[in-house]
Amino acid sequence: MKINKIALIGAGALGVLYGSRLTEAFGNERVYFIADQERTARYKKTPFTCNGKICDFRYVEDTMKTETVDLIIVAVKYTGIDQAVKSIRNFVGRETMIISLLNGIASEEVIAEAFGQEHLLYCVAQGMDAVKEGSDVHYDNGGILLLGSQDNTRTAPLQAVAKILETADIPYKIPCDIHYCLWNKLMLNTGVNQTAAVFETNYGGLQKEGEARDLMLKAMEEARIAAAYEGVCLTEADIAEWLRVLDSLNPEGMPSMRQDTKAHRKTEVDLFSGTICKLGKKHSFETPVNDYLYEQIHKIEEAYD
């Protein structure tokens, strides 16, 4: 399999970061963003910059039906995944591969249900510190993409995507078990993101002993149990390693969900506790902490001006 044309959907921090890398490597004849008419007009009027450099992006409206692409990178927030699936439908051909940069495990399920498992590769984006302010994206660490196939074999599409990333100088790794990687990051986000949002705190508030840290750990433990029911083995050592990482972060920093609640934006709560609670019902185990977090975060959203 050879990848020629690449499309991205979602011009947030990660979309702009990877869009700029790919466009620089392959040009905007091979790389473009899919967007609706309103966004296309807005993006053209105010070009994006990435680390101070103007991005030479091309935009194609999602109503176009004249061509398909070889690779689609989904970089929307989870609240936009259903619309993204509708927008990319015209661009999915017989051999199109799709990867999602979203956290959690739910976006892959949505994509596979819409287009078939054969079009999906699994991906975990981690380690990047990209921040978007208006149309400007800044980052010091571009992070790394973890890639894998459903059965963790090195399929031809997986090798083709890896080659594209390598050519574009985008760090990547193909781990032994991509599902473990997806669940391990979901466990982290289930605890850290949601607890920071509910307690209206930063990393410092989670680094010290107390109610917030205790609740965070209980939420992570429920995620670990959910993973086990789904056939993925996460251990207490995995939780301990995330605590080591958390405790090394700038205390004044804050996770994305806390940034969302501060800015009165819709959160990805359905991606985190929403997933864990749903699996609790599916496998008949209790998820009291994630039930609580889910309820509290929705109350926070409902209280927005």
CSV table of C-alpha atoms in Angstrom, one decimal:
chain,number,residue,atom,x,y,z
A,1,MET,CA,0.0,0.0,0.0
A,2,LYS,CA,1.2,3.5,-0.9
A,3,ILE,CA,-0.1,6.7,0.7
A,4,ASN,CA,-0.3,9.6,-1.7
A,5,LYS,CA,-3.1,11.9,-0.5
A,6,ILE,CA,-3.7,12.8,3.1
A,7,ALA,CA,-6.6,14.7,4.7
A,8,LEU,CA,-7.0,16.0,8.2
A,9,ILE,CA,-10.2,17.0,10.0
A,10,GLY,CA,-10.0,19.3,13.0
A,11,ALA,CA,-7.9,22.4,13.2
A,12,GLY,CA,-7.2,22.5,16.9
A,13,ALA,CA,-3.7,22.4,18.4
A,14,LEU,CA,-2.9,18.8,17.3
A,15,GLY,CA,-4.5,19.2,13.8
A,16,VAL,CA,-2.4,22.3,13.1
A,17,LEU,CA,0.7,20.7,14.6
A,18,TYR,CA,0.5,17.6,12.4
A,19,GLY,CA,-1.0,19.4,9.5
A,20,SER,CA,2.0,21.8,9.4
A,21,ARG,CA,4.5,18.9,9.6
A,22,LEU,CA,2.8,17.0,6.8
A,23,THR,CA,2.2,20.0,4.6
A,24,GLU,CA,5.9,21.0,4.9
A,25,ALA,CA,6.9,17.4,3.9
A,26,PHE,CA,4.5,16.7,1.1
A,27,GLY,CA,3.0,20.0,0.0
A,28,ASN,CA,-0.7,21.1,0.0
A,29,GLU,CA,-1.4,19.2,-3.3
A,30,ARG,CA,-1.1,16.0,-1.3
A,31,VAL,CA,-2.2,17.3,2.1
A,32,TYR,CA,-5.3,19.3,3.0
A,33,PHE,CA,-8.0,19.9,5.7
A,34,ILE,CA,-11.6,18.8,5.3
A,35,ALA,CA,-14.0,21.4,6.7
A,36,ASP,CA,-17.5,22.7,6.2
A,37,GLN,CA,-18.2,25.9,4.2
A,38,GLU,CA,-18.2,28.2,7.2
A,39,ARG,CA,-15.0,26.9,8.6
A,40,THR,CA,-13.3,26.9,5.2
A,41,ALA,CA,-14.1,30.6,4.7
A,42,ARG,CA,-12.9,31.5,8.3
A,43,TYR,CA,-9.7,29.5,8.0
A,44,LYS,CA,-8.8,31.1,4.7
A,45,LYS,CA,-9.5,34.6,6.1
A,46,THR,CA,-7.3,34.2,9.1
A,47,PRO,CA,-4.4,31.8,8.3
A,48,PHE,CA,-3.0,29.5,11.1
A,49,THR,CA,0.5,29.9,12.4
A,50,CYS,CA,2.6,27.2,14.0
A,51,ASN,CA,5.4,28.3,16.2
A,52,GLY,CA,5.3,31.7,14.5
A,53,LYS,CA,5.3,30.4,10.9
A,54,ILE,CA,2.3,30.9,8.7
A,55,CYS,CA,0.8,27.5,7.6
A,56,ASP,CA,0.2,27.1,3.9
A,57,PHE,CA,-2.9,24.9,4.4
A,58,ARG,CA,-5.3,23.9,1.7
A,59,TYR,CA,-9.0,23.4,2.6
A,60,VAL,CA,-11.5,21.2,0.8
A,61,GLU,CA,-15.2,21.5,1.6
A,62,ASP,CA,-16.8,18.3,3.0
A,63,THR,CA,-19.5,18.4,0.4
A,64,MET,CA,-17.0,17.6,-2.4
A,65,LYS,CA,-17.5,14.1,-3.9
A,66,THR,CA,-14.8,14.0,-6.6
A,67,GLU,CA,-12.0,12.3,-4.9
A,68,THR,CA,-11.0,10.0,-2.0
A,69,VAL,CA,-7.8,10.0,0.0
A,70,ASP,CA,-5.4,7.3,1.2
A,71,LEU,CA,-5.1,8.5,4.9
A,72,ILE,CA,-7.5,10.6,7.1
A,73,ILE,CA,-6.3,11.9,10.4
A,74,VAL,CA,-9.1,12.8,12.8
A,75,ALA,CA,-8.1,15.6,15.2
A,76,VAL,CA,-11.4,16.9,16.4
A,77,LYS,CA,-12.5,16.9,20.1
A,78,TYR,CA,-14.8,14.0,21.1
A,79,THR,CA,-17.8,16.3,21.1
A,80,GLY,CA,-17.3,16.7,17.4
A,81,ILE,CA,-16.6,13.0,16.4
A,82,ASP,CA,-20.1,12.3,15.0
A,83,GLN,CA,-20.0,15.4,12.7
A,84,ALA,CA,-16.5,14.5,11.7
A,85,VAL,CA,-17.6,11.1,10.6
A,86,LYS,CA,-20.3,12.7,8.4
A,87,SER,CA,-17.8,15.2,7.0
A,88,ILE,CA,-15.2,12.6,5.9
A,89,ARG,CA,-17.6,10.1,4.4
A,90,ASN,CA,-17.2,11.5,0.9
A,91,PHE,CA,-13.4,11.0,1.1
A,92,VAL,CA,-13.3,7.4,2.3
A,93,GLY,CA,-12.5,5.0,-0.6
A,94,ARG,CA,-12.0,1.3,-0.7
A,95,GLU,CA,-8.4,1.4,0.7
A,96,THR,CA,-8.6,4.6,2.8
A,97,MET,CA,-7.1,4.3,6.3
A,98,ILE,CA,-8.2,6.4,9.2
A,99,ILE,CA,-6.4,7.2,12.5
A,100,SER,CA,-7.8,9.2,15.4
A,101,LEU,CA,-5.7,11.4,17.6
A,102,LEU,CA,-8.5,11.6,20.2
A,103,ASN,CA,-8.0,10.3,23.8
A,104,GLY,CA,-9.8,7.2,25.0
A,105,ILE,CA,-11.2,4.2,23.1
A,106,ALA,CA,-14.5,5.5,22.0
A,107,SER,CA,-13.6,7.4,18.8
A,108,GLU,CA,-12.1,4.2,17.3
A,109,GLU,CA,-15.4,2.4,18.0
A,110,VAL,CA,-17.4,5.2,16.3
A,111,ILE,CA,-15.1,5.2,13.2
A,112,ALA,CA,-15.1,1.4,12.9
A,113,GLU,CA,-18.9,1.3,13.1
A,114,ALA,CA,-19.2,4.0,10.4
A,115,PHE,CA,-16.7,2.7,7.9
A,116,GLY,CA,-15.6,-0.8,8.9
A,117,GLN,CA,-12.8,-2.1,11.0
A,118,GLU,CA,-10.7,-2.6,7.9
A,119,HIS,CA,-10.3,1.2,7.5
A,120,LEU,CA,-9.1,1.8,11.1
A,121,LEU,CA,-5.6,1.9,12.6
A,122,TYR,CA,-5.3,2.6,16.4
A,123,CYS,CA,-3.4,5.6,17.6
A,124,VAL,CA,-2.3,7.2,20.9
A,125,ALA,CA,-1.0,10.8,20.8
A,126,GLN,CA,1.1,11.6,23.8
A,127,GLY,CA,3.8,13.9,25.1
A,128,MET,CA,2.9,17.0,23.1
A,129,ASP,CA,2.4,20.3,24.8
A,130,ALA,CA,0.8,22.2,21.9
A,131,VAL,CA,-1.5,25.1,22.9
A,132,LYS,CA,-3.8,27.0,20.5
A,133,GLU,CA,-4.6,30.6,21.1
A,134,GLY,CA,-6.9,32.0,18.4
A,135,SER,CA,-5.3,30.9,15.1
A,136,ASP,CA,-1.8,30.6,16.6
A,137,VAL,CA,-0.4,27.2,17.8
A,138,HIS,CA,2.8,27.0,19.9
A,139,TYR,CA,4.6,24.0,21.2
A,140,ASP,CA,8.0,23.0,22.5
A,141,ASN,CA,7.5,19.2,22.5
A,142,GLY,CA,5.8,17.7,19.5
A,143,GLY,CA,5.3,14.4,21.3
A,144,ILE,CA,5.0,11.0,19.7
A,145,LEU,CA,2.3,8.9,18.0
A,146,LEU,CA,1.9,5.3,19.0
A,147,LEU,CA,0.4,3.2,16.2
A,148,GLY,CA,-1.0,-0.3,15.9
A,149,SER,CA,-3.4,-2.6,14.1
A,150,GLN,CA,-6.4,-4.3,15.7
A,151,ASP,CA,-4.5,-7.5,16.2
A,152,ASN,CA,-1.1,-5.8,16.8
A,153,THR,CA,0.4,-7.3,13.6
A,154,ARG,CA,2.5,-5.1,11.3
A,155,THR,CA,0.0,-4.8,8.5
A,156,ALA,CA,0.7,-3.2,5.1
A,157,PRO,CA,-1.4,-0.1,5.9
A,158,LEU,CA,0.3,0.2,9.3
A,159,GLN,CA,3.7,0.1,7.6
A,160,ALA,CA,2.6,2.6,5.0
A,161,VAL,CA,1.4,5.1,7.6
A,162,ALA,CA,4.7,4.6,9.5
A,163,LYS,CA,6.6,5.4,6.4
A,164,ILE,CA,4.7,8.6,5.9
A,165,LEU,CA,5.3,9.7,9.5
A,166,GLU,CA,9.0,8.9,9.2
A,167,THR,CA,9.3,10.9,5.9
A,168,ALA,CA,7.6,13.9,7.6
A,169,ASP,CA,10.0,13.6,10.6
A,170,ILE,CA,7.0,12.9,13.0
A,171,PRO,CA,8.1,10.7,15.9
A,172,TYR,CA,6.2,7.5,16.2
A,173,LYS,CA,6.4,4.0,17.7
A,174,ILE,CA,4.7,0.7,17.0
A,175,PRO,CA,4.3,-0.8,20.5
A,176,CYS,CA,3.7,-4.5,21.2
A,177,ASP,CA,0.1,-3.9,22.4
A,178,ILE,CA,-1.7,-0.7,21.1
A,179,HIS,CA,-4.8,-1.5,23.1
A,180,TYR,CA,-2.8,-1.5,26.4
A,181,CYS,CA,-1.5,1.9,25.4
A,182,LEU,CA,-5.0,3.3,24.6
A,183,TRP,CA,-6.3,2.0,28.0
A,184,ASN,CA,-3.3,3.1,30.0
A,185,LYS,CA,-3.8,6.7,28.8
A,186,LEU,CA,-7.6,6.5,29.3
A,187,MET,CA,-6.9,5.4,32.9
A,188,LEU,CA,-4.7,8.5,33.4
A,189,ASN,CA,-7.2,10.9,31.9
A,190,THR,CA,-10.1,9.4,33.8
A,191,GLY,CA,-8.4,10.3,37.0
A,192,VAL,CA,-6.4,13.4,36.4
A,193,ASN,CA,-8.6,15.4,33.9
A,194,GLN,CA,-11.9,14.8,35.6
A,195,THR,CA,-10.7,15.3,39.2
A,196,ALA,CA,-8.9,18.6,38.3
A,197,ALA,CA,-12.1,19.8,36.7
A,198,VAL,CA,-14.4,18.9,39.6
A,199,PHE,CA,-12.1,20.3,42.3
A,200,GLU,CA,-11.2,23.3,40.1
A,201,THR,CA,-7.5,22.8,40.6
A,202,ASN,CA,-4.2,22.5,38.8
A,203,TYR,CA,-1.6,19.7,38.9
A,204,GLY,CA,-0.4,21.1,42.2
A,205,GLY,CA,-3.8,20.3,43.8
A,206,LEU,CA,-3.5,16.7,42.7
A,207,GLN,CA,0.2,16.3,43.7
A,208,LYS,CA,-0.5,16.7,47.4
A,209,GLU,CA,-2.2,14.2,49.7
A,210,GLY,CA,-5.9,14.9,50.3
A,211,GLU,CA,-9.4,14.4,49.0
A,212,ALA,CA,-8.7,15.3,45.4
A,213,ARG,CA,-5.8,12.9,45.0
A,214,ASP,CA,-7.7,10.1,46.7
A,215,LEU,CA,-10.6,10.5,44.4
A,216,MET,CA,-8.3,10.6,41.4
A,217,LEU,CA,-6.8,7.3,42.4
A,218,LYS,CA,-10.2,5.7,42.9
A,219,ALA,CA,-11.3,6.8,39.5
A,220,MET,CA,-8.2,5.4,37.9
A,221,GLU,CA,-8.8,2.1,39.8
A,222,GLU,CA,-12.3,1.8,38.3
A,223,ALA,CA,-10.8,2.4,34.9
A,224,ARG,CA,-8.3,-0.4,35.6
A,225,ILE,CA,-11.1,-2.7,36.5
A,226,ALA,CA,-13.0,-1.8,33.3
A,227,ALA,CA,-9.9,-2.5,31.2
A,228,ALA,CA,-9.6,-6.0,32.8
A,229,TYR,CA,-13.2,-6.8,31.8
A,230,GLU,CA,-12.3,-5.7,28.3
A,231,GLY,CA,-9.3,-8.0,28.2
A,232,VAL,CA,-6.6,-5.4,28.8
A,233,CYS,CA,-4.3,-5.9,31.9
A,234,LEU,CA,-3.4,-2.7,33.6
A,235,THR,CA,-1.6,-3.0,37.0
A,236,GLU,CA,-1.1,-1.0,40.1
A,237,ALA,CA,2.5,-0.4,38.8
A,238,ASP,CA,1.0,1.4,35.9
A,239,ILE,CA,-0.9,3.7,38.2
A,240,ALA,CA,2.3,4.3,40.3
A,241,GLU,CA,4.1,5.3,37.1
A,242,TRP,CA,1.5,7.8,36.2
A,243,LEU,CA,1.7,9.2,39.7
A,244,ARG,CA,5.5,9.6,39.2
A,245,VAL,CA,4.8,11.5,35.9
A,246,LEU,CA,2.1,13.6,37.5
A,247,ASP,CA,4.3,14.6,40.5
A,248,SER,CA,7.0,15.8,38.1
A,249,LEU,CA,4.7,18.3,36.3
A,250,ASN,CA,4.7,22.0,36.8
A,251,PRO,CA,2.2,22.5,39.7
A,252,GLU,CA,0.8,25.6,38.0
A,253,GLY,CA,-0.1,23.6,34.9
A,254,MET,CA,-3.5,22.0,34.4
A,255,PRO,CA,-5.0,19.3,32.3
A,256,SER,CA,-7.2,19.9,29.2
A,257,MET,CA,-10.6,19.3,30.9
A,258,ARG,CA,-9.8,21.9,33.6
A,259,GLN,CA,-8.8,24.3,30.8
A,260,ASP,CA,-12.2,23.6,29.2
A,261,THR,CA,-14.3,24.2,32.3
A,262,LYS,CA,-12.4,27.4,33.0
A,263,ALA,CA,-13.2,28.6,29.5
A,264,HIS,CA,-16.8,27.4,29.7
A,265,ARG,CA,-16.3,24.9,26.9
A,266,LYS,CA,-18.0,21.5,26.5
A,267,THR,CA,-15.8,18.8,28.0
A,268,GLU,CA,-14.9,15.3,26.9
A,269,VAL,CA,-16.5,13.7,30.0
A,270,ASP,CA,-18.4,11.2,27.9
A,271,LEU,CA,-15.0,10.0,26.6
A,272,PHE,CA,-13.7,9.4,30.1
A,273,SER,CA,-16.2,8.6,32.9
A,274,GLY,CA,-18.9,8.1,30.3
A,275,THR,CA,-16.9,5.2,28.9
A,276,ILE,CA,-16.1,3.7,32.3
A,277,CYS,CA,-19.7,4.0,33.5
A,278,LYS,CA,-21.1,2.4,30.3
A,279,LEU,CA,-18.7,-0.6,30.7
A,280,GLY,CA,-19.7,-0.9,34.4
A,281,LYS,CA,-23.3,-1.5,33.3
A,282,LYS,CA,-22.2,-3.8,30.5
A,283,HIS,CA,-20.1,-6.0,32.8
A,284,SER,CA,-22.2,-5.5,36.0
A,285,PHE,CA,-19.6,-3.9,38.2
A,286,GLU,CA,-20.1,-0.7,40.2
A,287,THR,CA,-18.4,2.6,39.2
A,288,PRO,CA,-19.5,5.0,42.0
A,289,VAL,CA,-16.5,7.4,41.6
A,290,ASN,CA,-16.9,7.8,37.9
A,291,ASP,CA,-20.7,8.1,38.3
A,292,TYR,CA,-20.0,11.0,40.7
A,293,LEU,CA,-17.5,12.7,38.4
A,294,TYR,CA,-19.8,12.3,35.4
A,295,GLU,CA,-22.7,13.9,37.3
A,296,GLN,CA,-20.5,16.7,38.7
A,297,ILE,CA,-18.9,17.7,35.4
A,298,HIS,CA,-22.3,17.8,33.7
A,299,LYS,CA,-23.5,20.1,36.5
A,300,ILE,CA,-20.5,22.4,35.8
A,301,GLU,CA,-21.3,22.5,32.1
A,302,GLU,CA,-25.0,23.3,32.8
A,303,ALA,CA,-24.0,26.2,35.1
A,304,TYR,CA,-22.1,28.0,32.3
A,305,ASP,CA,-23.4,31.5,31.4
